[in-house]
Amino acid sequence: MVTTSNNSLICLGIESTAHTFGIAIATSQGQIVVNINSTYTSQKGQGIHPREAAQHHSEVAPKILKQVIQQTSLPLSQIDVIAFSSGPGLGPVLRTGASMARALALQLEIPLVPIHHAIGHIEIASLFTGARDPLVQLVSGGHTSIIAFGQGYWRIYGETQDITLGNLLDVFARTAGLPFPGGKAIEALARKGKNLIDLPYVVKGNDVSYSGLLTATKLQLNKGVALEDLCYSLQEVAFAMLTEATERALVQTERSELLITGGVAANKRLQTMLQEVCREHGATLHIVPLLYSGDCGAQIAWTGILAYQNGLQVSVEESIVQPKWRFDKIHVPWR
Ligand code: AMP
Ligand code: MG
């Protein structure tokens, strides 16, 4: 049951940028009342296919909406705002979520708020950890960025020069015949690995480059090196690269908090490496709760509250999806 005071806001948020379709309801008191998500997975050895993912999303969308209503006993008429992930992401899946959001906003005659997916990852992590002005390491399928907030915008201090960390793990997993998304399976196999295989470590300033590492790891797999050892070595090298870049940014930005968010933030080995850096620099490590680390409706619903409270909304006619939307171009009035 949703308990709200007279001046509280209720936002229904829809996530639909990549593999996950999700709907959540958040209140302006920072409650996530319900958060239901369904992730498109593929068979061993296959990655994400945008049209198939869109098909999955349009099949689960009405079922999830129904579950959301049943679980909260909340009449749709009590919802004040609809938020949706308007980018970045895959065109076909973005359009699936946006269509549902527009239909709900029209039907209920309430405002529509477009949310940048990455900002959603940061805000949901901030809500649950209490991080105030952290250096953020955003590690997901779509992003590998080291950022800090300053004068109205998220500023990029380091990022990947090619593929993301999530992509590196997922593509290697696919090559090795593991299911998609592959990060969790790689983490489990890595625990059984014992031998550190020599793989390319590429850090340029505060940036990392993962494509050479992917090619080299695939080559070793083809040569017959044990998968456990490769998963272990891939994690050690990829995470150490990003940890080095993050440490440098932590010193440059003089932040006393480090926040990690996004799907890969669930990884215990990455967490341990970053904990070590934080200890050395007297900083506090904040880790997004596992439940909210990967893509979810909650990140959109909660950021929808923040955005709407700060006057951001779009008319249905002018609402668009933005597959290549960069978050360092967005003015964030609530920070
Ligand atoms: P997101 O785009 O935020 O949903 O994050 C998805 C990414 O997180 C995918 O690349 C997954 O393989 C990755 N991921 C999920 N769990 C883990 C884990 N335990 N270790 C490493 N990567 C993970
Ligand atoms: Mg994401």
mmCIF file of C-alpha atoms and ligand atoms in Angstrom:
data_model
loop_
_atom_site.group_PDB
_atom_site.id
_atom_site.type_symbol
_atom_site.label_atom_id
_atom_site.label_comp_id
_atom_site.label_asym_id
_atom_site.label_seq_id
_atom_site.Cartn_x
_atom_site.Cartn_y
_atom_site.Cartn_z
ATOM 1 C CA MET A 1 0.000 0.000 0.000
ATOM 2 C CA VAL A 2 1.298 3.478 -0.793
ATOM 3 C CA THR A 3 1.296 5.934 2.078
ATOM 4 C CA THR A 4 1.758 9.518 1.019
ATOM 5 C CA SER A 5 1.191 12.897 2.588
ATOM 6 C CA ASN A 6 -0.876 15.604 0.926
ATOM 7 C CA ASN A 7 2.027 17.316 -0.767
ATOM 8 C CA SER A 8 3.820 14.174 -1.874
ATOM 9 C CA LEU A 9 4.283 13.274 -5.523
ATOM 10 C CA ILE A 10 3.933 9.859 -7.109
ATOM 11 C CA CYS A 11 5.865 9.033 -10.270
ATOM 12 C CA LEU A 12 5.556 5.960 -12.448
ATOM 13 C CA GLY A 13 8.825 5.349 -14.287
ATOM 14 C CA ILE A 14 9.455 3.175 -17.314
ATOM 15 C CA GLU A 15 12.897 1.810 -18.163
ATOM 16 C CA SER A 16 13.445 0.571 -21.706
ATOM 17 C CA THR A 17 16.903 1.325 -23.099
ATOM 18 C CA ALA A 18 18.440 -2.108 -23.643
ATOM 19 C CA HIS A 19 17.906 -5.635 -22.326
ATOM 20 C CA THR A 20 15.561 -4.709 -19.468
ATOM 21 C CA PHE A 21 11.992 -3.480 -19.449
ATOM 22 C CA GLY A 22 10.867 -2.233 -16.062
ATOM 23 C CA ILE A 23 8.180 -0.208 -14.366
ATOM 24 C CA ALA A 24 8.471 1.271 -10.883
ATOM 25 C CA ILE A 25 6.661 3.737 -8.697
ATOM 26 C CA ALA A 26 8.538 6.258 -6.570
ATOM 27 C CA THR A 27 7.309 8.906 -4.164
ATOM 28 C CA SER A 28 8.852 12.270 -3.426
ATOM 29 C CA GLN A 29 9.725 10.936 0.049
ATOM 30 C CA GLY A 30 12.245 8.656 -1.653
ATOM 31 C CA GLN A 31 10.215 5.476 -1.341
ATOM 32 C CA ILE A 32 10.369 2.918 -4.134
ATOM 33 C CA VAL A 33 6.919 1.444 -3.729
ATOM 34 C CA VAL A 34 7.228 -1.185 -6.415
ATOM 35 C CA ASN A 35 9.907 -2.088 -8.955
ATOM 36 C CA ILE A 36 9.192 -4.854 -11.452
ATOM 37 C CA ASN A 37 11.640 -5.678 -14.225
ATOM 38 C CA SER A 38 12.054 -8.280 -16.892
ATOM 39 C CA THR A 39 15.345 -8.852 -18.685
ATOM 40 C CA TYR A 40 15.620 -10.202 -22.191
ATOM 41 C CA THR A 41 18.163 -12.977 -22.170
ATOM 42 C CA SER A 42 19.427 -14.998 -25.078
ATOM 43 C CA GLN A 43 20.642 -18.517 -25.599
ATOM 44 C CA LYS A 44 24.230 -19.510 -25.044
ATOM 45 C CA GLY A 45 26.575 -17.777 -27.418
ATOM 46 C CA GLN A 46 24.227 -15.039 -28.598
ATOM 47 C CA GLY A 47 24.118 -11.357 -27.745
ATOM 48 C CA ILE A 48 21.265 -8.863 -27.647
ATOM 49 C CA HIS A 49 19.247 -8.469 -30.830
ATOM 50 C CA PRO A 50 17.493 -5.055 -30.819
ATOM 51 C CA ARG A 51 14.330 -6.217 -32.591
ATOM 52 C CA GLU A 52 13.993 -9.337 -30.478
ATOM 53 C CA ALA A 53 14.546 -7.286 -27.329
ATOM 54 C CA ALA A 54 11.834 -4.853 -28.464
ATOM 55 C CA GLN A 55 9.537 -7.818 -29.053
ATOM 56 C CA HIS A 56 10.260 -9.082 -25.542
ATOM 57 C CA HIS A 57 9.571 -5.630 -24.081
ATOM 58 C CA SER A 58 6.252 -5.187 -25.851
ATOM 59 C CA GLU A 59 5.144 -8.625 -24.656
ATOM 60 C CA VAL A 60 6.024 -8.054 -20.999
ATOM 61 C CA ALA A 61 5.023 -4.353 -20.778
ATOM 62 C CA PRO A 62 1.251 -4.817 -20.227
ATOM 63 C CA LYS A 63 1.827 -7.716 -17.837
ATOM 64 C CA ILE A 64 4.257 -5.698 -15.747
ATOM 65 C CA LEU A 65 1.910 -2.709 -15.639
ATOM 66 C CA LYS A 66 -0.845 -4.992 -14.384
ATOM 67 C CA GLN A 67 1.440 -6.445 -11.699
ATOM 68 C CA VAL A 68 2.481 -2.950 -10.616
ATOM 69 C CA ILE A 69 -1.154 -1.953 -10.146
ATOM 70 C CA GLN A 70 -2.023 -5.187 -8.322
ATOM 71 C CA GLN A 71 0.962 -5.068 -5.980
ATOM 72 C CA THR A 72 0.443 -1.470 -4.913
ATOM 73 C CA SER A 73 -3.372 -1.390 -4.891
ATOM 74 C CA LEU A 74 -2.787 2.067 -6.330
ATOM 75 C CA PRO A 75 -5.395 3.407 -8.714
ATOM 76 C CA LEU A 76 -3.678 4.878 -11.766
ATOM 77 C CA SER A 77 -5.585 8.089 -11.067
ATOM 78 C CA GLN A 78 -3.283 8.725 -8.060
ATOM 79 C CA ILE A 79 -0.172 8.919 -10.200
ATOM 80 C CA ASP A 80 1.065 12.479 -10.717
ATOM 81 C CA VAL A 81 3.817 12.051 -13.308
ATOM 82 C CA ILE A 82 5.037 9.566 -15.918
ATOM 83 C CA ALA A 83 8.802 9.334 -16.490
ATOM 84 C CA PHE A 84 10.512 7.328 -19.205
ATOM 85 C CA SER A 85 14.055 6.592 -20.275
ATOM 86 C CA SER A 86 14.367 8.624 -23.439
ATOM 87 C CA GLY A 87 17.981 7.618 -24.121
ATOM 88 C CA PRO A 88 20.639 6.593 -24.719
ATOM 89 C CA GLY A 89 19.975 3.076 -25.949
ATOM 90 C CA LEU A 90 18.750 0.913 -28.778
ATOM 91 C CA GLY A 91 16.179 2.644 -31.008
ATOM 92 C CA PRO A 92 13.568 -0.142 -31.199
ATOM 93 C CA VAL A 93 13.491 -0.775 -27.443
ATOM 94 C CA LEU A 94 13.530 2.932 -26.566
ATOM 95 C CA ARG A 95 10.458 3.395 -28.736
ATOM 96 C CA THR A 96 8.603 0.576 -26.974
ATOM 97 C CA GLY A 97 8.990 2.213 -23.559
ATOM 98 C CA ALA A 98 8.331 5.717 -24.885
ATOM 99 C CA SER A 99 5.090 4.610 -26.557
ATOM 100 C CA MET A 100 3.749 3.193 -23.324
ATOM 101 C CA ALA A 101 4.782 6.328 -21.419
ATOM 102 C CA ARG A 102 3.061 8.614 -23.931
ATOM 103 C CA ALA A 103 -0.111 6.510 -23.883
ATOM 104 C CA LEU A 104 -0.263 6.618 -20.075
ATOM 105 C CA ALA A 105 0.418 10.364 -19.920
ATOM 106 C CA LEU A 106 -2.344 11.018 -22.461
ATOM 107 C CA GLN A 107 -4.835 8.658 -20.851
ATOM 108 C CA LEU A 108 -4.247 9.977 -17.328
ATOM 109 C CA GLU A 109 -3.767 13.592 -18.485
ATOM 110 C CA ILE A 110 -0.592 14.028 -16.456
ATOM 111 C CA PRO A 111 2.915 15.350 -17.245
ATOM 112 C CA LEU A 112 5.533 13.336 -19.104
ATOM 113 C CA VAL A 113 9.200 13.573 -18.084
ATOM 114 C CA PRO A 114 12.110 12.322 -20.232
ATOM 115 C CA ILE A 115 15.000 10.872 -18.229
ATOM 116 C CA HIS A 116 18.582 10.205 -19.207
ATOM 117 C CA HIS A 117 19.240 6.565 -18.326
ATOM 118 C CA ALA A 118 22.750 7.166 -16.914
ATOM 119 C CA ILE A 119 21.554 9.945 -14.646
ATOM 120 C CA GLY A 120 18.988 7.445 -13.401
ATOM 121 C CA HIS A 121 21.816 5.039 -12.429
ATOM 122 C CA ILE A 122 23.521 7.812 -10.466
ATOM 123 C CA GLU A 123 20.405 9.120 -8.709
ATOM 124 C CA ILE A 124 19.068 5.742 -7.582
ATOM 125 C CA ALA A 125 22.512 4.915 -6.173
ATOM 126 C CA SER A 126 22.677 8.286 -4.403
ATOM 127 C CA LEU A 127 19.225 7.784 -2.913
ATOM 128 C CA PHE A 128 20.102 4.465 -1.310
ATOM 129 C CA THR A 129 23.700 5.128 -0.277
ATOM 130 C CA GLY A 130 23.364 8.720 0.866
ATOM 131 C CA ALA A 131 26.426 9.740 -1.215
ATOM 132 C CA ARG A 132 26.364 13.541 -1.472
ATOM 133 C CA ASP A 133 29.066 14.822 -3.790
ATOM 134 C CA PRO A 134 30.963 11.754 -4.941
ATOM 135 C CA LEU A 135 33.277 10.832 -7.743
ATOM 136 C CA VAL A 136 31.100 8.360 -9.637
ATOM 137 C CA GLN A 137 32.212 5.252 -11.458
ATOM 138 C CA LEU A 138 29.376 4.288 -13.776
ATOM 139 C CA VAL A 139 29.934 0.788 -15.102
ATOM 140 C CA SER A 140 27.207 -0.815 -17.149
ATOM 141 C CA GLY A 141 26.358 -2.223 -20.549
ATOM 142 C CA GLY A 142 26.170 1.272 -22.043
ATOM 143 C CA HIS A 143 28.678 3.278 -19.993
ATOM 144 C CA THR A 144 32.145 3.141 -18.513
ATOM 145 C CA SER A 145 32.625 6.618 -17.135
ATOM 146 C CA ILE A 146 34.379 8.321 -14.247
ATOM 147 C CA ILE A 147 32.521 11.517 -13.472
ATOM 148 C CA ALA A 148 31.948 14.215 -10.892
ATOM 149 C CA PHE A 149 29.390 16.967 -10.660
ATOM 150 C CA GLY A 150 30.305 20.621 -11.053
ATOM 151 C CA GLN A 151 28.383 23.800 -11.887
ATOM 152 C CA GLY A 152 25.223 22.211 -13.130
ATOM 153 C CA TYR A 153 26.667 19.365 -15.186
ATOM 154 C CA TRP A 154 28.218 15.941 -14.759
ATOM 155 C CA ARG A 155 31.850 16.292 -15.879
ATOM 156 C CA ILE A 156 33.724 13.399 -17.385
ATOM 157 C CA TYR A 157 37.151 12.739 -15.864
ATOM 158 C CA GLY A 158 37.748 9.430 -17.560
ATOM 159 C CA GLU A 159 35.958 6.955 -19.779
ATOM 160 C CA THR A 160 36.462 4.080 -22.136
ATOM 161 C CA GLN A 161 37.920 4.983 -25.495
ATOM 162 C CA ASP A 162 36.124 2.114 -27.198
ATOM 163 C CA ILE A 163 33.855 -0.609 -25.760
ATOM 164 C CA THR A 164 32.315 -0.484 -22.282
ATOM 165 C CA LEU A 165 33.270 -2.779 -19.422
ATOM 166 C CA GLY A 166 29.850 -4.455 -19.538
ATOM 167 C CA ASN A 167 30.229 -4.974 -23.256
ATOM 168 C CA LEU A 168 33.708 -6.459 -22.795
ATOM 169 C CA LEU A 169 32.334 -9.005 -20.318
ATOM 170 C CA ASP A 170 29.208 -9.764 -22.357
ATOM 171 C CA VAL A 171 31.005 -10.234 -25.660
ATOM 172 C CA PHE A 172 33.677 -12.436 -24.109
ATOM 173 C CA ALA A 173 30.949 -14.461 -22.383
ATOM 174 C CA ARG A 174 29.156 -14.864 -25.701
ATOM 175 C CA THR A 175 32.343 -16.073 -27.385
ATOM 176 C CA ALA A 176 32.840 -18.580 -24.579
ATOM 177 C CA GLY A 177 29.270 -19.876 -24.992
ATOM 178 C CA LEU A 178 27.946 -18.381 -21.746
ATOM 179 C CA PRO A 179 24.432 -16.876 -21.568
ATOM 180 C CA PHE A 180 23.771 -13.140 -22.028
ATOM 181 C CA PRO A 181 24.286 -10.934 -20.026
ATOM 182 C CA GLY A 182 27.551 -12.594 -19.051
ATOM 183 C CA GLY A 183 29.130 -10.572 -16.221
ATOM 184 C CA LYS A 184 27.702 -12.693 -13.430
ATOM 185 C CA ALA A 185 28.769 -15.990 -15.033
ATOM 186 C CA ILE A 186 32.283 -14.607 -15.589
ATOM 187 C CA GLU A 187 32.473 -13.564 -11.934
ATOM 188 C CA ALA A 188 31.517 -17.077 -10.808
ATOM 189 C CA LEU A 189 34.050 -18.756 -13.121
ATOM 190 C CA ALA A 190 36.758 -16.249 -12.162
ATOM 191 C CA ARG A 191 36.582 -17.486 -8.563
ATOM 192 C CA LYS A 192 37.806 -20.880 -9.766
ATOM 193 C CA GLY A 193 40.674 -19.441 -11.829
ATOM 194 C CA LYS A 194 44.225 -19.780 -10.480
ATOM 195 C CA ASN A 195 46.642 -18.723 -13.220
ATOM 196 C CA LEU A 196 47.012 -15.110 -14.258
ATOM 197 C CA ILE A 197 47.343 -15.053 -18.044
ATOM 198 C CA ASP A 198 49.276 -12.206 -19.647
ATOM 199 C CA LEU A 199 46.739 -9.826 -21.239
ATOM 200 C CA PRO A 200 47.076 -6.230 -22.542
ATOM 201 C CA TYR A 201 46.643 -3.526 -19.907
ATOM 202 C CA VAL A 202 45.822 -0.206 -21.605
ATOM 203 C CA VAL A 203 45.324 2.985 -19.573
ATOM 204 C CA LYS A 204 45.780 6.354 -21.281
ATOM 205 C CA GLY A 205 45.588 9.191 -18.787
ATOM 206 C CA ASN A 206 42.287 8.592 -17.026
ATOM 207 C CA ASP A 207 40.857 6.655 -19.966
ATOM 208 C CA VAL A 208 40.818 2.926 -20.533
ATOM 209 C CA SER A 209 40.716 0.950 -23.758
ATOM 210 C CA TYR A 210 39.176 -2.500 -23.715
ATOM 211 C CA SER A 211 38.960 -3.635 -27.334
ATOM 212 C CA GLY A 212 42.544 -4.987 -27.478
ATOM 213 C CA LEU A 213 41.937 -6.825 -24.209
ATOM 214 C CA LEU A 214 38.822 -8.439 -25.676
ATOM 215 C CA THR A 215 40.668 -9.587 -28.807
ATOM 216 C CA ALA A 216 43.587 -10.973 -26.793
ATOM 217 C CA THR A 217 41.317 -12.860 -24.378
ATOM 218 C CA LYS A 218 39.370 -14.386 -27.265
ATOM 219 C CA LEU A 219 42.667 -15.479 -28.860
ATOM 220 C CA GLN A 220 43.718 -17.230 -25.659
ATOM 221 C CA LEU A 221 40.351 -18.976 -25.551
ATOM 222 C CA ASN A 222 40.847 -20.235 -29.098
ATOM 223 C CA LYS A 223 44.280 -21.527 -28.082
ATOM 224 C CA GLY A 224 42.604 -23.696 -25.449
ATOM 225 C CA VAL A 225 43.518 -21.817 -22.253
ATOM 226 C CA ALA A 226 41.172 -22.826 -19.382
ATOM 227 C CA LEU A 227 38.036 -20.657 -19.262
ATOM 228 C CA GLU A 228 38.277 -20.212 -15.469
ATOM 229 C CA ASP A 229 41.788 -18.807 -15.797
ATOM 230 C CA LEU A 230 40.697 -16.497 -18.606
ATOM 231 C CA CYS A 231 37.698 -15.178 -16.666
ATOM 232 C CA TYR A 232 39.936 -14.602 -13.660
ATOM 233 C CA SER A 233 42.600 -12.830 -15.731
ATOM 234 C CA LEU A 234 40.108 -10.770 -17.712
ATOM 235 C CA GLN A 235 38.531 -9.474 -14.501
ATOM 236 C CA GLU A 236 41.907 -8.764 -12.881
ATOM 237 C CA VAL A 237 43.200 -6.777 -15.844
ATOM 238 C CA ALA A 238 39.977 -4.961 -16.810
ATOM 239 C CA PHE A 239 39.156 -3.964 -13.228
ATOM 240 C CA ALA A 240 42.738 -2.980 -12.362
ATOM 241 C CA MET A 241 42.804 -0.654 -15.396
ATOM 242 C CA LEU A 242 39.620 1.082 -14.333
ATOM 243 C CA THR A 243 40.707 1.197 -10.703
ATOM 244 C CA GLU A 244 43.950 2.919 -11.683
ATOM 245 C CA ALA A 245 42.061 5.529 -13.719
ATOM 246 C CA THR A 246 39.537 6.021 -10.928
ATOM 247 C CA GLU A 247 42.248 6.471 -8.317
ATOM 248 C CA ARG A 248 43.832 9.222 -10.373
ATOM 249 C CA ALA A 249 40.488 10.977 -10.814
ATOM 250 C CA LEU A 250 39.792 10.680 -7.090
ATOM 251 C CA VAL A 251 43.017 12.516 -6.322
ATOM 252 C CA GLN A 252 42.431 15.149 -9.051
ATOM 253 C CA THR A 253 38.868 15.910 -8.028
ATOM 254 C CA GLU A 254 39.672 15.804 -4.289
ATOM 255 C CA ARG A 255 36.434 13.965 -3.597
ATOM 256 C CA SER A 256 36.053 12.131 -0.306
ATOM 257 C CA GLU A 257 33.398 9.732 -1.615
ATOM 258 C CA LEU A 258 33.432 7.238 -4.475
ATOM 259 C CA LEU A 259 30.092 5.933 -5.711
ATOM 260 C CA ILE A 260 29.859 2.911 -7.995
ATOM 261 C CA THR A 261 26.704 2.209 -9.924
ATOM 262 C CA GLY A 262 25.474 0.311 -12.986
ATOM 263 C CA GLY A 263 25.228 -3.444 -13.567
ATOM 264 C CA VAL A 264 28.942 -4.187 -13.206
ATOM 265 C CA ALA A 265 28.983 -2.486 -9.779
ATOM 266 C CA ALA A 266 27.529 -5.790 -8.487
ATOM 267 C CA ASN A 267 30.921 -7.431 -8.990
ATOM 268 C CA LYS A 268 32.637 -8.271 -5.690
ATOM 269 C CA ARG A 269 36.146 -8.269 -7.126
ATOM 270 C CA LEU A 270 35.703 -4.774 -8.561
ATOM 271 C CA GLN A 271 34.269 -3.614 -5.236
ATOM 272 C CA THR A 272 37.305 -5.005 -3.373
ATOM 273 C CA MET A 273 39.786 -3.229 -5.639
ATOM 274 C CA LEU A 274 37.972 0.088 -5.234
ATOM 275 C CA GLN A 275 37.685 -0.401 -1.477
ATOM 276 C CA GLU A 276 41.462 -0.673 -1.355
ATOM 277 C CA VAL A 277 41.875 2.630 -3.234
ATOM 278 C CA CYS A 278 39.360 4.377 -0.981
ATOM 279 C CA ARG A 279 41.149 3.158 2.119
ATOM 280 C CA GLU A 280 44.477 4.492 0.860
ATOM 281 C CA HIS A 281 42.978 7.914 0.153
ATOM 282 C CA GLY A 282 40.697 8.199 3.180
ATOM 283 C CA ALA A 283 37.571 8.164 0.996
ATOM 284 C CA THR A 284 34.269 6.371 1.577
ATOM 285 C CA LEU A 285 33.134 3.796 -0.956
ATOM 286 C CA HIS A 286 29.399 3.807 -1.680
ATOM 287 C CA ILE A 287 28.022 0.822 -3.595
ATOM 288 C CA VAL A 288 24.605 0.838 -5.235
ATOM 289 C CA PRO A 289 22.428 -1.914 -3.675
ATOM 290 C CA LEU A 290 22.433 -5.081 -5.771
ATOM 291 C CA LEU A 291 18.699 -4.777 -6.407
ATOM 292 C CA TYR A 292 19.203 -1.426 -8.145
ATOM 293 C CA SER A 293 22.600 -1.984 -9.783
ATOM 294 C CA GLY A 294 21.353 -3.145 -13.180
ATOM 295 C CA ASP A 295 18.785 -1.376 -15.336
ATOM 296 C CA CYS A 296 15.441 -0.994 -13.553
ATOM 297 C CA GLY A 297 12.269 1.049 -13.486
ATOM 298 C CA ALA A 298 13.225 2.483 -10.082
ATOM 299 C CA GLN A 299 16.105 4.548 -11.495
ATOM 300 C CA ILE A 300 13.693 6.255 -13.880
ATOM 301 C CA ALA A 301 10.820 6.698 -11.411
ATOM 302 C CA TRP A 302 13.022 8.308 -8.758
ATOM 303 C CA THR A 303 14.867 10.565 -11.210
ATOM 304 C CA GLY A 304 11.452 11.434 -12.639
ATOM 305 C CA ILE A 305 10.503 12.853 -9.232
ATOM 306 C CA LEU A 306 13.681 14.963 -9.070
ATOM 307 C CA ALA A 307 13.292 16.215 -12.638
ATOM 308 C CA TYR A 308 9.611 17.038 -12.335
ATOM 309 C CA GLN A 309 10.128 18.872 -9.034
ATOM 310 C CA ASN A 310 12.612 21.020 -10.921
ATOM 311 C CA GLY A 311 10.247 21.902 -13.714
ATOM 312 C CA LEU A 312 11.389 19.441 -16.363
ATOM 313 C CA GLN A 313 8.749 17.895 -18.598
ATOM 314 C CA VAL A 314 7.921 17.468 -22.270
ATOM 315 C CA SER A 315 4.683 17.473 -24.235
ATOM 316 C CA VAL A 316 3.662 14.164 -25.809
ATOM 317 C CA GLU A 317 3.940 15.769 -29.267
ATOM 318 C CA GLU A 318 7.517 16.858 -28.646
ATOM 319 C CA SER A 319 8.696 13.775 -26.800
ATOM 320 C CA ILE A 320 11.447 11.900 -28.618
ATOM 321 C CA VAL A 321 13.856 9.055 -28.018
ATOM 322 C CA GLN A 322 17.556 9.858 -28.165
ATOM 323 C CA PRO A 323 19.694 6.769 -28.850
ATOM 324 C CA LYS A 324 22.969 8.697 -28.592
ATOM 325 C CA TRP A 325 22.159 11.181 -25.811
ATOM 326 C CA ARG A 326 25.300 12.170 -23.861
ATOM 327 C CA PHE A 327 24.835 12.939 -20.201
ATOM 328 C CA ASP A 328 27.554 15.572 -19.915
ATOM 329 C CA LYS A 329 25.367 17.835 -22.083
ATOM 330 C CA ILE A 330 22.427 17.804 -19.674
ATOM 331 C CA HIS A 331 21.864 20.585 -17.193
ATOM 332 C CA VAL A 332 20.931 19.038 -13.842
ATOM 333 C CA PRO A 333 19.115 21.654 -11.752
ATOM 334 C CA TRP A 334 18.606 19.615 -8.596
ATOM 335 C CA ARG A 335 22.286 19.185 -7.652
HETATM 336 P P1 AMP B 1 23.169 -2.399 -16.894
HETATM 337 O O1 AMP B 1 23.395 -1.956 -18.298
HETATM 338 O O2 AMP B 1 23.384 -1.355 -15.881
HETATM 339 O O3 AMP B 1 21.909 -3.165 -16.673
HETATM 340 O O4 AMP B 1 24.327 -3.454 -16.608
HETATM 341 C C1 AMP B 1 24.385 -4.638 -17.320
HETATM 342 C C2 AMP B 1 25.791 -5.155 -17.327
HETATM 343 O O5 AMP B 1 26.174 -5.553 -16.012
HETATM 344 C C3 AMP B 1 25.961 -6.356 -18.232
HETATM 345 O O6 AMP B 1 27.093 -6.119 -19.037
HETATM 346 C C4 AMP B 1 26.210 -7.491 -17.240
HETATM 347 O O7 AMP B 1 27.031 -8.520 -17.761
HETATM 348 C C5 AMP B 1 26.894 -6.766 -16.107
HETATM 349 N N1 AMP B 1 26.842 -7.468 -14.823
HETATM 350 C C6 AMP B 1 25.770 -7.868 -14.124
HETATM 351 N N2 AMP B 1 26.145 -8.515 -12.989
HETATM 352 C C7 AMP B 1 27.511 -8.536 -12.982
HETATM 353 C C8 AMP B 1 28.510 -9.060 -12.112
HETATM 354 N N3 AMP B 1 28.188 -9.705 -11.001
HETATM 355 N N4 AMP B 1 29.799 -8.882 -12.452
HETATM 356 C C9 AMP B 1 30.143 -8.214 -13.577
HETATM 357 N N5 AMP B 1 29.252 -7.701 -14.434
HETATM 358 C C10 AMP B 1 27.952 -7.852 -14.149
HETATM 359 MG MG MG B 2 22.225 0.762 -17.691
#
